[in-house]
Structures are given as structure tokens and as C-alpha cells.
Tab-separated table of C-alpha atoms in Angstrom:
chain	number	residue	atom	x	y	z
L	1	MET	CA	130.428	61.259	84.979
L	2	ASN	CA	127.710	60.731	82.414
L	3	VAL	CA	125.842	63.243	80.238
L	4	LYS	CA	122.805	63.373	82.555
L	5	HIS	CA	124.942	64.489	85.478
L	6	CYS	CA	126.674	67.146	83.389
L	7	ILE	CA	123.332	68.553	82.213
L	8	LEU	CA	121.952	68.559	85.762
L	9	ILE	CA	125.013	70.355	87.126
L	10	THR	CA	124.897	72.894	84.282
L	11	LEU	CA	121.201	73.602	84.945
L	12	LEU	CA	121.793	74.058	88.674
L	13	VAL	CA	124.732	76.412	88.117
L	14	CYS	CA	122.757	78.458	85.571
L	15	TYR	CA	119.729	78.627	87.896
L	16	TYR	CA	121.745	79.883	90.869
L	17	THR	CA	123.716	82.325	88.721
L	18	ALA	CA	120.554	83.793	87.221
L	19	ASN	CA	118.869	84.078	90.618
L	20	ALA	CA	121.895	84.964	92.715
L	21	GLN	CA	121.147	88.606	93.397
L	22	LYS	CA	117.668	90.092	93.273
L	23	ILE	CA	118.161	92.776	95.932
L	24	TYR	CA	120.916	95.375	96.233
L	25	THR	CA	121.561	96.333	99.855
L	26	THR	CA	123.675	98.922	101.602
L	27	GLU	CA	123.531	100.057	105.193
L	28	GLU	CA	126.155	102.761	104.813
L	29	GLY	CA	124.466	105.209	102.450
L	30	HIS	CA	125.074	108.941	102.832
L	31	ILE	CA	122.249	111.405	103.408
L	32	MET	CA	122.332	115.119	104.106
L	33	MET	CA	119.519	117.307	105.433
L	34	MET	CA	119.471	121.095	105.647
L	35	THR	CA	117.048	123.417	107.397
L	36	LEU	CA	116.903	126.495	109.579
L	37	VAL	CA	116.702	126.346	113.353
L	38	ASP	CA	116.022	129.699	114.988
L	39	ASP	CA	116.742	131.259	111.567
L	40	LYS	CA	120.261	129.774	111.471
L	41	PRO	CA	121.269	127.190	108.833
L	42	VAL	CA	121.753	123.667	110.135
L	43	LYS	CA	123.197	120.753	108.180
L	44	ALA	CA	122.715	117.191	109.429
L	45	GLU	CA	124.460	114.168	107.909
L	46	SER	CA	124.438	110.428	108.391
L	47	HIS	CA	126.319	107.542	106.815
L	48	LYS	CA	123.787	105.031	108.117
L	49	LEU	CA	121.114	105.288	105.421
L	50	ALA	CA	120.060	101.737	104.604
L	51	LEU	CA	118.853	101.266	101.021
L	52	TYR	CA	117.335	98.202	99.433
L	53	LEU	CA	116.708	98.008	95.666
L	54	ASP	CA	114.725	95.120	94.223
L	55	TYR	CA	116.183	94.638	90.730
L	56	ASP	CA	112.998	93.064	89.393
L	57	SER	CA	110.385	95.577	90.600
L	58	LYS	CA	112.770	98.607	90.743
L	59	VAL	CA	111.364	99.463	94.194
L	60	VAL	CA	113.771	101.294	96.507
L	61	ASN	CA	113.214	101.119	100.255
L	62	GLY	CA	115.203	103.362	102.564
L	63	VAL	CA	115.543	103.379	106.352
L	64	LEU	CA	117.292	105.957	108.536
L	65	ASP	CA	117.382	106.275	112.305
L	66	LEU	CA	117.468	110.060	112.855
L	67	LYS	CA	119.551	109.392	115.981
L	68	THR	CA	122.481	108.698	113.594
L	69	LEU	CA	122.353	112.283	112.273
L	70	SER	CA	125.264	114.501	113.182
L	71	THR	CA	125.120	118.304	113.202
L	72	ASP	CA	127.538	120.989	114.284
L	73	ILE	CA	125.057	122.083	116.994
L	74	PRO	CA	125.603	120.078	120.199
L	75	GLU	CA	122.096	120.805	121.517
L	76	ILE	CA	120.436	119.189	118.500
L	77	ASN	CA	122.790	116.188	118.669
L	78	ALA	CA	121.947	115.784	122.378
L	79	THR	CA	118.198	116.091	121.707
L	80	LEU	CA	118.363	113.320	119.111
L	81	GLN	CA	120.628	111.065	121.179
L	82	GLN	CA	118.592	111.374	124.392
L	83	ARG	CA	115.540	109.753	122.831
L	84	GLU	CA	115.075	106.225	124.123
L	85	ASP	CA	113.228	104.914	121.086
L	86	PRO	CA	114.719	104.879	117.593
L	87	LEU	CA	113.590	107.773	115.391
L	88	MET	CA	113.048	105.665	112.279
L	89	LEU	CA	112.355	107.426	108.981
L	90	ARG	CA	111.336	105.070	106.175
L	91	PHE	CA	110.664	105.741	102.527
L	92	THR	CA	109.795	103.753	99.453
L	93	GLY	CA	109.515	104.604	95.776
L	94	THR	CA	109.677	102.936	92.387
L	95	ILE	CA	112.298	103.883	89.813
L	96	PRO	CA	110.501	104.386	86.473
L	97	SER	CA	113.156	102.723	84.317
L	98	GLN	CA	113.323	99.030	83.545
L	99	ASP	CA	116.813	98.838	82.092
L	100	PHE	CA	119.061	101.246	83.975
L	101	LEU	CA	121.287	98.421	85.215
L	102	SER	CA	121.319	96.314	82.074
L	103	LYS	CA	123.061	98.625	79.602
L	104	ARG	CA	124.884	101.926	79.252
L	105	HIS	CA	122.604	104.964	79.234
L	106	ASP	CA	122.561	108.736	79.288
L	107	PRO	CA	121.498	110.291	82.601
L	108	ILE	CA	117.852	109.532	83.355
L	109	ASN	CA	116.078	112.408	85.097
L	110	PHE	CA	112.681	111.850	86.698
L	111	ASN	CA	110.276	113.128	89.325
L	112	TRP	CA	110.320	110.489	92.030
L	113	LEU	CA	107.191	110.136	94.138
L	114	ILE	CA	108.060	108.494	97.432
L	115	ASP	CA	106.016	107.384	100.409
L	116	VAL	CA	107.554	108.492	103.703
L	117	THR	CA	106.746	107.081	107.141
L	118	TYR	CA	107.980	108.626	110.381
L	119	GLN	CA	106.701	107.918	113.895
L	120	GLY	CA	103.518	106.325	112.588
L	121	LYS	CA	102.693	109.162	110.193
L	122	SER	CA	102.726	108.540	106.435
L	123	PHE	CA	102.863	111.121	103.686
L	124	LYS	CA	104.020	111.515	100.100
L	125	SER	CA	106.876	113.656	98.874
L	126	GLN	CA	108.302	114.264	95.424
L	127	PHE	CA	112.028	114.323	94.776
L	128	LYS	CA	114.035	115.234	91.687
L	129	ALA	CA	116.134	112.203	90.905
L	130	THR	CA	118.823	111.228	88.405
L	131	LEU	CA	120.264	107.860	87.427
L	132	THR	CA	123.765	108.208	86.001
L	133	HIS	CA	125.611	105.284	84.414
L	134	ILE	CA	129.089	104.774	85.869
L	135	GLU	CA	131.800	102.917	83.965
L	136	GLN	CA	133.145	100.122	86.182
L	137	GLY	CA	134.616	97.565	83.836
L	138	VAL	CA	132.351	94.636	83.083
L	139	SER	CA	129.853	95.162	85.916
L	140	MET	CA	126.986	97.612	85.498
L	141	SER	CA	126.579	100.355	88.065
L	142	CYS	CA	124.593	103.541	88.422
L	143	LEU	CA	124.546	106.488	90.759
L	144	ILE	CA	121.097	107.268	92.139
L	145	SER	CA	120.938	110.865	93.359
L	146	ALA	CA	117.863	112.626	94.674
L	147	THR	CA	116.914	115.962	96.211
L	148	GLY	CA	113.633	117.073	97.694
L	149	GLN	CA	111.819	118.671	100.586
L	150	LEU	CA	109.975	117.290	103.559
L	151	LEU	CA	107.391	119.405	105.340
L	152	VAL	CA	108.195	119.453	109.046
L	153	SER	CA	104.476	119.505	109.860
L	154	ASN	CA	104.157	116.051	108.230
L	155	THR	CA	106.839	114.597	110.477
L	156	GLY	CA	106.235	116.190	113.852
L	157	LEU	CA	109.925	117.088	114.182
L	158	ASP	CA	108.833	120.553	115.334
L	159	SER	CA	107.890	118.989	118.685
L	160	LEU	CA	111.351	117.427	118.948
L	161	ILE	CA	113.539	120.322	117.728
L	162	GLU	CA	112.392	123.711	118.923
L	163	GLY	CA	112.587	126.550	116.380
L	164	ILE	CA	112.920	124.286	113.310
L	165	ASP	CA	111.841	125.774	109.961
L	166	ASP	CA	108.799	124.580	107.996
L	167	THR	CA	110.811	122.507	105.494
L	168	ILE	CA	113.836	120.225	105.443
L	169	GLU	CA	115.918	119.911	102.262
L	170	VAL	CA	117.072	116.328	101.739
L	171	GLN	CA	119.855	115.081	99.447
L	172	PHE	CA	121.309	111.655	98.990
L	173	ALA	CA	123.414	109.805	96.459
L	174	GLN	CA	124.117	106.095	96.342
L	175	MET	CA	126.093	103.922	93.947
L	176	VAL	CA	124.160	100.802	92.956
L	177	LEU	CA	125.998	97.806	91.491
L	178	ARG	CA	124.534	95.032	89.428
L	179	LEU	CA	126.380	91.885	90.344
L	180	GLU	CA	125.959	88.997	87.933
């Protein structure tokens, strides 16, 4: 093999290594929602939160079918499951840090403005979020955790779940890995 071939192979390997992963994806994220229904506390959880993080733009997109939520109240579970159409909740927001996956860092706390879409309605919500560096050997990883409230009137869930309170508390945490 001559020098030209070696250089060409090296360039191709470097190009594909540098461009190998631009998007982090998980479809098994954990989300928890809490509210009152008929003045009784209700907790709903799902392990089917899909998250997509674009490493370049730092935009996070999340998708959750509310039919995957599980509560300890059979009537609410049945109400969600009996819907024919998916109950897709989508959100998107930009993480205001350029280097959280490139080097070790102290926890980064920020107010995270997200755009939420549910059943054709769009609205904004603000979450308190934290990026925490996690030691994982040579690969970089961070835990993204966020908490916030959604107004039920913005979603229309009050027509689906009778007696639901005015707000829903939302919490989620997801480990994000930077694969080189």
C-alpha cells in the first residue's frame, strides 16, 4: 500500500470518527408527574420518555405518549388506555451551555424555557434544570434533571381526567453520554 492510500484511509477514519454521533437518543427515559384528582394526590410514571439531544445545537426534544403513564388509580389508567389515538406530549428546549459534555464541570443550574405541544396546542413552560457531571471513566456523561409545572388549562387534560387539579408537577432525570 502506498502513502496516498494510507493518507486517504486515515482521512476517512478521522472523518467518520469525528462525525459518528451528533444526536444522543433514548426511548426509555423516566418521567414522573404529580397532581391532585378530586383533592387526592396522584403520581403517574412512565419509562417511555423519548429524548433526543443534538450535541451541536444543544437542543433537547422529548416525546411521551401519555397512554404509557401508570398510576395507582385504575380508573385513570383505564381512561388513558381507552383512548384510540396516542396522547402525544412533545417538548423542546435548548440547554444554555456549550461545553457540558466536553469537560468536567460543577453542577450547572439554569431556568429552562421549553416549548410544549399537546393535542395541537402549544405553550411555553419554565423548568428548573441542573446538569451534573458524572464520572464514567474516559467517556463524558452528565445527568440532566428538571422539575416544573404544567397548567392543566394549557393541555386540555381536564376534559380527559375529571376532577384534575389546575397544575401538574413534572420531574425527569436522564443520563446523557458523549460517545466519541
